[in-house]
Each structure stands twice: as C-alpha cells, then as structure tokens.
CSV table of C-alpha atoms in Angstrom, one decimal:
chain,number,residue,atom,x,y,z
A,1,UNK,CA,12.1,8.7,-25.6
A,2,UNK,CA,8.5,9.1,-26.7
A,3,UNK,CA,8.6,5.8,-27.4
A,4,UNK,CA,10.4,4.0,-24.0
A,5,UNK,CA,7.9,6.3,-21.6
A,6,UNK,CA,4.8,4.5,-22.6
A,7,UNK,CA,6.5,0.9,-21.0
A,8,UNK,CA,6.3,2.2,-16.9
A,9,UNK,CA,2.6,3.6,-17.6
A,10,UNK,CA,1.4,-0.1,-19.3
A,11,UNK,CA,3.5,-2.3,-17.5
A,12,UNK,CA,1.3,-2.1,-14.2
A,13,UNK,CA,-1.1,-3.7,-15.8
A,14,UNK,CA,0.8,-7.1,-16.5
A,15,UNK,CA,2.7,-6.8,-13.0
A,16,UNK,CA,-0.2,-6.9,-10.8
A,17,UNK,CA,-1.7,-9.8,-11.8
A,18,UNK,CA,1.7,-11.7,-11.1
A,19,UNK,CA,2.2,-10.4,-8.0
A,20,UNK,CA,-1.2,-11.3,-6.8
A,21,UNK,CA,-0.8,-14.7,-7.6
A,22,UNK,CA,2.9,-14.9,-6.3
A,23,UNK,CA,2.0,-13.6,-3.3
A,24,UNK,CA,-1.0,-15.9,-2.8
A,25,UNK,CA,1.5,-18.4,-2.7
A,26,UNK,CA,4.3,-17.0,-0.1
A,27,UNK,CA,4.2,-17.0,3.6
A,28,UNK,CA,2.1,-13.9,5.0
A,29,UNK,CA,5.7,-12.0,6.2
A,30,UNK,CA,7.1,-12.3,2.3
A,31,UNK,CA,3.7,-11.8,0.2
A,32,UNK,CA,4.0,-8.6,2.2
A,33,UNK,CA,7.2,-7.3,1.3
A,34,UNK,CA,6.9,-8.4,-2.1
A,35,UNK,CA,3.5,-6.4,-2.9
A,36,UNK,CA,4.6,-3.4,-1.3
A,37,UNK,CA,8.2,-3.6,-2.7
A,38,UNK,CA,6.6,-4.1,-6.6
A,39,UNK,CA,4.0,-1.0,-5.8
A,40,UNK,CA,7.0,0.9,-5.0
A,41,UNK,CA,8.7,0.5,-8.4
A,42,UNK,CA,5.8,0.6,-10.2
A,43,UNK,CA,4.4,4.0,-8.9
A,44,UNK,CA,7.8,5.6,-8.8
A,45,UNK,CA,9.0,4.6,-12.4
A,46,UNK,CA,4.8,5.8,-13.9
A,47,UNK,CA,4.8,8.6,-12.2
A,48,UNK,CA,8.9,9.7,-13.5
A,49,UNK,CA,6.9,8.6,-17.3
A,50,UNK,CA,4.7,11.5,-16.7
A,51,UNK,CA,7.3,14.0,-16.1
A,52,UNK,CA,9.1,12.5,-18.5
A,53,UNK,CA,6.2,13.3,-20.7
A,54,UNK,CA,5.5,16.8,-19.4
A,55,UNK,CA,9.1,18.5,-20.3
A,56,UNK,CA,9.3,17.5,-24.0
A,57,UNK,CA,5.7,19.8,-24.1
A,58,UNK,CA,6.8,22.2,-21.7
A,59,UNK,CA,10.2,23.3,-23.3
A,60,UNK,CA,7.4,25.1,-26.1
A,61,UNK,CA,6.5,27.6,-22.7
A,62,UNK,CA,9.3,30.6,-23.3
A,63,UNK,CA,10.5,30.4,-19.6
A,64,UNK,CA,11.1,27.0,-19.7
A,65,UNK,CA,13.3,26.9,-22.7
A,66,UNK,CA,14.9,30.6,-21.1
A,67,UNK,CA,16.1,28.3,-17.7
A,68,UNK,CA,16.8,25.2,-20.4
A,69,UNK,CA,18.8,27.7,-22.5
A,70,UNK,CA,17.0,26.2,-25.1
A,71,UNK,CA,16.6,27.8,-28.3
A,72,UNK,CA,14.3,25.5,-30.1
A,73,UNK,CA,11.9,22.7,-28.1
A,74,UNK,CA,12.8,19.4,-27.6
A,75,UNK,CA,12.3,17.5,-30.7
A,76,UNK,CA,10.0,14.6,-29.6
A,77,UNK,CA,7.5,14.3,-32.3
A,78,UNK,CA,4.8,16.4,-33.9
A,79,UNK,CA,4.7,19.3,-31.6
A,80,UNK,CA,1.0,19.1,-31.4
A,81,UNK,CA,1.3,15.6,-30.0
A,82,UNK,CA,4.0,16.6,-27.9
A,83,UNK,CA,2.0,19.2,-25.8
A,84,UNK,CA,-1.2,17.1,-25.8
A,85,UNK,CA,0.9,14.4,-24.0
A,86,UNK,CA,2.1,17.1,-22.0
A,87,UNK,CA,-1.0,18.8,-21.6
A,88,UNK,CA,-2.4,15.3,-20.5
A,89,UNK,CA,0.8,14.0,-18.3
A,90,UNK,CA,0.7,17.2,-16.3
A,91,UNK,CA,-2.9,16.8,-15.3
A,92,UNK,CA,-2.6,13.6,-14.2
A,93,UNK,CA,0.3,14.4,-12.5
A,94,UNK,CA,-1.4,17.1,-10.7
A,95,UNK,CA,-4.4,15.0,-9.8
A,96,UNK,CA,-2.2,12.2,-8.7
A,97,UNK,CA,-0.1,15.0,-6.2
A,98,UNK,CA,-3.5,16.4,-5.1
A,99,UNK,CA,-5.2,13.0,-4.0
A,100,UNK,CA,-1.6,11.7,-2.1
A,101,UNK,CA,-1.9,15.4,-0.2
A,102,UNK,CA,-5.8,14.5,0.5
A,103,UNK,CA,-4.9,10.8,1.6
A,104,UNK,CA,-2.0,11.6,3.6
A,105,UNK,CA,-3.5,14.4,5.3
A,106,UNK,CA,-6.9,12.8,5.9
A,107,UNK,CA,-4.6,9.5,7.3
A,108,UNK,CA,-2.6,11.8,9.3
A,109,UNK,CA,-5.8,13.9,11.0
A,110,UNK,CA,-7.1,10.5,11.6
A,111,UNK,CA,-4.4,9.4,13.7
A,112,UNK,CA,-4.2,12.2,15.6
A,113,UNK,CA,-7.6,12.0,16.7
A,114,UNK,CA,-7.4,8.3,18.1
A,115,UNK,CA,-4.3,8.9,19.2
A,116,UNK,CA,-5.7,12.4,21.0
A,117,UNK,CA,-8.6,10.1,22.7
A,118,UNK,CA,-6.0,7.5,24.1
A,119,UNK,CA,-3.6,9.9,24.9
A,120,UNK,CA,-3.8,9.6,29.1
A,121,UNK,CA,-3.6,5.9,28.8
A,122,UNK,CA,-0.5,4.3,30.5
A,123,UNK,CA,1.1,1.2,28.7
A,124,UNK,CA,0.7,-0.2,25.9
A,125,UNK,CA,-3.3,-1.0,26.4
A,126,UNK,CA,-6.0,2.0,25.8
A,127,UNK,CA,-9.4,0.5,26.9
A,128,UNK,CA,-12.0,2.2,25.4
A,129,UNK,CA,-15.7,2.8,26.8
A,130,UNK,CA,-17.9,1.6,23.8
A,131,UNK,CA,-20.3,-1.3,24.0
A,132,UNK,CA,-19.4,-2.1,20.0
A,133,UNK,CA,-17.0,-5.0,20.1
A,134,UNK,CA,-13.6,-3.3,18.2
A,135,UNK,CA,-10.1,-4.0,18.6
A,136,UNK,CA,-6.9,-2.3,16.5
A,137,UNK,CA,-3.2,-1.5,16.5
A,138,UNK,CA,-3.2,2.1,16.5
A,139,UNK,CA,0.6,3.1,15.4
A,140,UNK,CA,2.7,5.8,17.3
A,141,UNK,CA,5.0,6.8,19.5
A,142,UNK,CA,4.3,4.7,21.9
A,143,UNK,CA,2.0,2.5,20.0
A,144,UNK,CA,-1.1,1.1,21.7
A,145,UNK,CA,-3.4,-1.7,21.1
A,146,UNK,CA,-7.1,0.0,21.5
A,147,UNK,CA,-9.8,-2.9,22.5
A,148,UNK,CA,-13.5,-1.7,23.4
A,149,UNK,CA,-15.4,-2.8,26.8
A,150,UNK,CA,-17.8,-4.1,24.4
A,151,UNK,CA,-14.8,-6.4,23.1
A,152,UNK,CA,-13.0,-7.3,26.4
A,153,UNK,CA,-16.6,-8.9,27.1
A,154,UNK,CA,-17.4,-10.8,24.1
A,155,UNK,CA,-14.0,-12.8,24.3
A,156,UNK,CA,-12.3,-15.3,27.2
A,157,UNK,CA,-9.3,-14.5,29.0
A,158,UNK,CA,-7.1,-16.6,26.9
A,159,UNK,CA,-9.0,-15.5,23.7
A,160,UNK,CA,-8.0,-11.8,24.6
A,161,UNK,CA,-4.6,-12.8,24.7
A,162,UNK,CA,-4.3,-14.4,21.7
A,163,UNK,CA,-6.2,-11.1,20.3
A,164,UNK,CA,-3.3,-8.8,21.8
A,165,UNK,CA,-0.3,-10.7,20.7
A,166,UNK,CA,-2.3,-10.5,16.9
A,167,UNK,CA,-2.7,-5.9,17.5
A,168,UNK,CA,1.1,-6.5,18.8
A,169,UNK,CA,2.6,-8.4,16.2
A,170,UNK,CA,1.2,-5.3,13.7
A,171,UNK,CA,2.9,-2.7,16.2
A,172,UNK,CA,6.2,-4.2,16.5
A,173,UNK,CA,6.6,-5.1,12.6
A,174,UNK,CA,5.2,-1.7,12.1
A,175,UNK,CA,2.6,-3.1,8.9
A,176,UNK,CA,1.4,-0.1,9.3
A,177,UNK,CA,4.0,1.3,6.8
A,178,UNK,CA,3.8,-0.9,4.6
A,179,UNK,CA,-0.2,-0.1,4.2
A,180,UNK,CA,0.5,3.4,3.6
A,181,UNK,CA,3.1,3.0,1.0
A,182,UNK,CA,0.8,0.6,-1.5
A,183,UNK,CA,-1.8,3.1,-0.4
A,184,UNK,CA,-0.1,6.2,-1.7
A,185,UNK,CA,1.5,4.1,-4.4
A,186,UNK,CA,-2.2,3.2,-5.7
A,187,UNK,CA,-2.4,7.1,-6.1
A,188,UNK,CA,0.1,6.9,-8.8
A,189,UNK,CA,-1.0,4.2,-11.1
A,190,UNK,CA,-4.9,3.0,-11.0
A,191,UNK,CA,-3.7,-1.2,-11.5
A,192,UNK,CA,-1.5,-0.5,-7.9
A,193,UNK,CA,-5.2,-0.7,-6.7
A,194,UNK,CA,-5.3,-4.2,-6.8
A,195,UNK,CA,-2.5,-4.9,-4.5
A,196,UNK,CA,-4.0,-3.0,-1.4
A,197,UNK,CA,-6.5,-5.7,-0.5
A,198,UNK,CA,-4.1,-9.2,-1.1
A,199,UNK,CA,-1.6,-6.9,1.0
A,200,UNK,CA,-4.1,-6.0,3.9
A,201,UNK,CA,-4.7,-9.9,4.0
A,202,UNK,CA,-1.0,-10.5,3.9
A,203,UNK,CA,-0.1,-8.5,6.8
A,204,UNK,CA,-3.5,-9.7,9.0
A,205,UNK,CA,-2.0,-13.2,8.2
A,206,UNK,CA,1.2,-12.4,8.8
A,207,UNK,CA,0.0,-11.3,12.7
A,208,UNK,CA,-2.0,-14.2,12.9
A,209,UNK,CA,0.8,-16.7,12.5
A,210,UNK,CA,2.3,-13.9,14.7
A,211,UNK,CA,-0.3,-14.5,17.4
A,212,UNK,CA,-0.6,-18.5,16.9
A,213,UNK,CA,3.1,-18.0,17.6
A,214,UNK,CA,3.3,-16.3,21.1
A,215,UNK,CA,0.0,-18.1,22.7
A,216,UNK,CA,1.6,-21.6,21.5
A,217,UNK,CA,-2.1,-22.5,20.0
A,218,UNK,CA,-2.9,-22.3,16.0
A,219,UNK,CA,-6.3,-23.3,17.7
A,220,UNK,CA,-6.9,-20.6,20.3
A,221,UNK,CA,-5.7,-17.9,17.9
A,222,UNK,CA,-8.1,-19.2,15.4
A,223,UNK,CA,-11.3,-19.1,17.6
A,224,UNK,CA,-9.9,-15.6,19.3
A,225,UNK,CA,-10.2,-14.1,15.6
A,226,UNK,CA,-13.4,-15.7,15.0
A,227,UNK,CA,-14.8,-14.9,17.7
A,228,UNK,CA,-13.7,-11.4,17.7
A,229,UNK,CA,-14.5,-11.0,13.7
A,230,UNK,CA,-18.5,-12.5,14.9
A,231,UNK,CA,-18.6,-9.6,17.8
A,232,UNK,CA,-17.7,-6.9,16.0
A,233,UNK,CA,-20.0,-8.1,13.4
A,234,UNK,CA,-23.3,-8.8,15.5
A,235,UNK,CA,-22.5,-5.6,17.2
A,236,UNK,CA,-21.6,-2.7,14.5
A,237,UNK,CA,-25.2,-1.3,14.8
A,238,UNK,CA,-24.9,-0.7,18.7
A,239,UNK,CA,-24.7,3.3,19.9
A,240,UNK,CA,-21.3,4.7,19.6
A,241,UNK,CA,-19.6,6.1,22.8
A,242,UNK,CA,-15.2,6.0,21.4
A,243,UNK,CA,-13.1,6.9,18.7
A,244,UNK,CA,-13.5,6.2,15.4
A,245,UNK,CA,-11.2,3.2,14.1
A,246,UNK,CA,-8.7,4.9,11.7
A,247,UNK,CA,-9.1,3.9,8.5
A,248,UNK,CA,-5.4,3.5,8.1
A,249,UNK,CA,-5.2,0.8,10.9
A,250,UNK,CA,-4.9,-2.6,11.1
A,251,UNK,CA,-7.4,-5.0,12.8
A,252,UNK,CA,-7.7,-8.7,13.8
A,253,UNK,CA,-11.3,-8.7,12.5
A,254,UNK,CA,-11.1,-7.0,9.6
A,255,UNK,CA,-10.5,-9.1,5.7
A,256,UNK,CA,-11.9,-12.7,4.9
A,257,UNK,CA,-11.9,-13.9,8.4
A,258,UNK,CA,-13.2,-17.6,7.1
A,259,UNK,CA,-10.2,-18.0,4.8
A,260,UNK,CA,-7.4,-16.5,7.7
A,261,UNK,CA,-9.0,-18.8,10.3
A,262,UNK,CA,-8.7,-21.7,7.9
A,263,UNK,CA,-5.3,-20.9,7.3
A,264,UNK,CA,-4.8,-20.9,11.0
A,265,UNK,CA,-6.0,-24.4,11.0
A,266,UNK,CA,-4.2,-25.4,8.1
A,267,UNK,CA,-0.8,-24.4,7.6
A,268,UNK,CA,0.7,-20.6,7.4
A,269,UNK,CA,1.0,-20.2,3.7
A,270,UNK,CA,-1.5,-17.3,2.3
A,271,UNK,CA,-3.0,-19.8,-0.4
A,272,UNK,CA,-2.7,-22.4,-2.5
A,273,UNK,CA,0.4,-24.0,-3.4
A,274,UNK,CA,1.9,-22.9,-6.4
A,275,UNK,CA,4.1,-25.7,-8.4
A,276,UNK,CA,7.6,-25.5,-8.5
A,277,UNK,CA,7.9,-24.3,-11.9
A,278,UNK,CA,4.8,-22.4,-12.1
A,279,UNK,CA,6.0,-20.1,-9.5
A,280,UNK,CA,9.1,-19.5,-10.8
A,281,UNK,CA,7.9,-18.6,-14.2
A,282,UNK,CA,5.7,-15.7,-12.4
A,283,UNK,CA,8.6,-14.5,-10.7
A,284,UNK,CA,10.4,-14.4,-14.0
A,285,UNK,CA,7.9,-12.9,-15.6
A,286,UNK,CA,7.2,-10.5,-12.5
A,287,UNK,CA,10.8,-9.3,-12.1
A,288,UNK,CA,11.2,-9.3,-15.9
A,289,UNK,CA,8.3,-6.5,-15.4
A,290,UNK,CA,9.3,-4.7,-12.7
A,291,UNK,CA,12.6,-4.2,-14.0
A,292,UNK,CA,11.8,-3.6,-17.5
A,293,UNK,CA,9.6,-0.8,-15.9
A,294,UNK,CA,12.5,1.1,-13.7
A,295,UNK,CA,14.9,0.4,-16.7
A,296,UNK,CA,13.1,1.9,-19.5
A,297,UNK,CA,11.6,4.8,-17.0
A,298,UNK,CA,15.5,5.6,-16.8
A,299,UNK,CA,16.5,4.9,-20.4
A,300,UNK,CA,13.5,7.3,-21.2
A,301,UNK,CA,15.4,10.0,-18.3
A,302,UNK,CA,18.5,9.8,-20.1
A,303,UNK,CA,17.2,10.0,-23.6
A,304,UNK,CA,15.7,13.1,-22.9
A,305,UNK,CA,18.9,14.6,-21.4
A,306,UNK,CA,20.9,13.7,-24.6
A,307,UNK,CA,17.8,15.7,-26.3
A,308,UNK,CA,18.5,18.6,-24.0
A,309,UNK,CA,22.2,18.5,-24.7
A,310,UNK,CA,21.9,18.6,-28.5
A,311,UNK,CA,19.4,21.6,-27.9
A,312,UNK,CA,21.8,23.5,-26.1
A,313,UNK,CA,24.6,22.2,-28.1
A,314,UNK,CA,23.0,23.7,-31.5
A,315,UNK,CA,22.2,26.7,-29.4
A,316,UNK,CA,26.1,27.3,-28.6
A,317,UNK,CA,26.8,26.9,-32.4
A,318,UNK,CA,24.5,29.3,-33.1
C-alpha cells in the first residue's frame, strides 16, 4: 500500500500536460468537459492517497487503534517513516480542507453581494450604473446577464446582442460549475493549477461559438467581443459607481481575446489541429493516467483494509 499511494499524488503531473494539449485540440463544448472531468479524478483519487497515508500513522495514536480494535499498528514500514508520512499527509490534508472552505466561502459571499445589488431587477437583464465598460453572467436563481451603462454605450445595437447571447450561452450551460469544480479541484493537487486557465478559455470559446450561433454572424460576434474586450480595457481606470465583478464569473472580455476572436474568424476548434494519430496517442496516454490514478488510489484503499483485517484478525487470536 505504501507503495501504490505514491501513483495518484505523481500522476498529476504527467496528466496535465496531456490534457492541455488534448483539449487544445477539441471543440470549446468537449475541451471543457474533458478538463474538468480529468481534474475531478485527479483531485479525488490525491487527496483519498493522503488519507490513505494518514491511517497507517494514525493507528500508533491509542484511540485510534481502541475504535480499530487494533492491537498492534498497521504494519506499513518503519514506523518512523510511517508517522512522518502521516504527520506530513495530514497537514496537507488539513491545508487543502482549509483553503477549499476559504475559496468556497469567499466565492459564495461574492455572489451574494452581486447578486444582493441586482436583486430588484426584473428579467433576465440587470443594468448597472457604472461608466466602466463590464459585462458578465452572474449565475443564480434566476440568472442574470449584468452589462454596465458604460458598456451598453461603447457597443452597437447588434454588437450588444451578439454580447448577450455570449453571457447567455454561459447561463444556460451553467460553465459556471464547471469553473468551480477545477477551481476546488486545483486545491487538492498543485499541477490541477494548470487546467484552470485552458478551461476558462474553453468555456469563453465555447459561448462564443454559442453567440456566433444565435446572431447568425461568426463576424458580428467577433467584433462584439473585440470591441467589448477594447472598452473594458481603455476604461478599467474610470471611477467606480456598481458591483464588483465576481471573481467566480464568467465574461465575454475576459482571456486572450486576439486568439478567441481569431478563432471566431477561423473555424470553432480551440487550437491547432492535432494529427490523427498524435491525438490518439495523448488520449491513450491520458486515460492510461487517469485511470491508473483512480485504480491504484483504490487498490491502495483495499490494501490497507486487508492490513486492518489481519490486525484485528491476530488480535482475535490473541
């Protein structure tokens, strides 16, 4: 067991980078399911290592071997190894559970708060009084697209179209969610870092082709974003007056608006191709990861139960 646990806590490292560049390749709606679904397994299956790695340690603390009926610990090397992986496992795991409390909490009062200064608006449009340009999906019950003065007046009629259908695509395929899960996941292993940014561009391209889509212009949704990205840029200095935008939000100017725009104007996959064979050998190699991570992480869980049960079994002979 001391052995398998060590597989979920390294094999972040080589699972990333493959679904980075798998996901470069996929349409915006699959790169997007695909990072969030491989930060998933990956945070679930290190962070079960670390408790895995906590209870061989533990089981030397009398009341845990009392409510183990243990009469000897767990036999998983040196014991002074043992309870400095513990020692160490346990910390992490208490820094990891602190900073997912602090993220979801700070997330949560966040929300609230733009939610709290929308809250009398009817429909599914809050217009804010703020001469910055800004423009975001703000997710809810009912969800609303909040747009600035400053940002109904730096676009055209058609442009602001284009720019709702973009904040409406992110409401009604609720992206959202899938932010905040790679953003808790990244809590739980430090690699799972990496896929927050390729999945923030994912989902903005995924509501672009969303946009392009319901306005029946790859053009016009193209200059709306561009237009909107320049606004919000040339006017982030100007005097304050709304909400702050959420952090945990999604917004048509926010990423590499160039590289979205061009792939407006170019086709709707993320980046560049990816030949046949190529990409199937990353997806080999990345589900050949992501599984070797879940399986080992449960090999590991079942190990340490058979150790448990020969504990308890040469306690009952005794």
């Amino acid at each position: 067991m001391i052995y398998l646990v060590w597989v979920p806590l390294l094999m972040p490292f080589l699972a990333v980078p493959a679904a980075r560049r798998l996901a470069a390749a996929l349409p915006p709606r699959h790169a997007a399911w695909l990072l969030t679904a491989v930060a998933l397994v990956l945070a679930v299956s290190s962070s079960a290592a670390l408790v895995l790695l906590v209870v061989p340690g533990a089981s030397y603390l009398p009341p845990v071997a009392v409510l183990g009926e243990l009469l000897e610990p767990l036999t998983a090397g040196p014991p002074a190894v043992t309870v400095a992986l513990a020692l160490t496992a346990g910390a992490l795991l208490v820094r990891h559970t602190v900073a997912l409390a602090a993220a979801a909490h700070r997330a949560r009062t966040e929300l609230r708060r733009a939610r709290s200064a929308t809250g009398g608006t009817d429909g599914e449009l809050a217009v804010v009084r703020d001469s910055r340009p800004d423009a975001y999906a703000l997710p809810g019950r009912p969800g609303r697209i909040v747009v600035t003065t400053g940002m109904l007046r730096a676009l055209e009629p058609a442009e602001r179209e284009a720019l709702f259908a973009h904040e409406r695509a992110h409401l009604r395929g609720r992206h959202h969610l899938f932010l905040t899960a790679v953003d808790l996941a990244a809590h739980c292993h430090p690699a799972l870092r990496a896929l927050c940014e390729p999945l923030r561009y994912a989902l903005e391209r995924a509501a672009d082709e969303a946009a392009a889509a319901a306005v029946g212009d790859r053009r016009l949704a193209a200059r709306a974003i561009g237009r909107a990205a320049l606004a919000a840029r040339h006017g982030r200095d100007g005097e304050a007056h709304g909400p702050a935008r959420p952090r945990a939000v999604l917004a048509a100017t926010a990423g590499p608006v160039p590289r979205r725009v061009a792939a407006l104007l170019g086709g709707a996959v993320s980046g560049p191709p990816v030949p046949p064979r190529t990409g199937r050998l990353i997806a080999g190699a990345l589900l050949c990861c992501v599984t070797l991570s879940g399986a080992t992480a449960v090999g590991a869980a079942n190990d340490l139960h058979t150790h448990i049960e020969i504990a308890q079994g040469e306690s009952a002979a005794d």
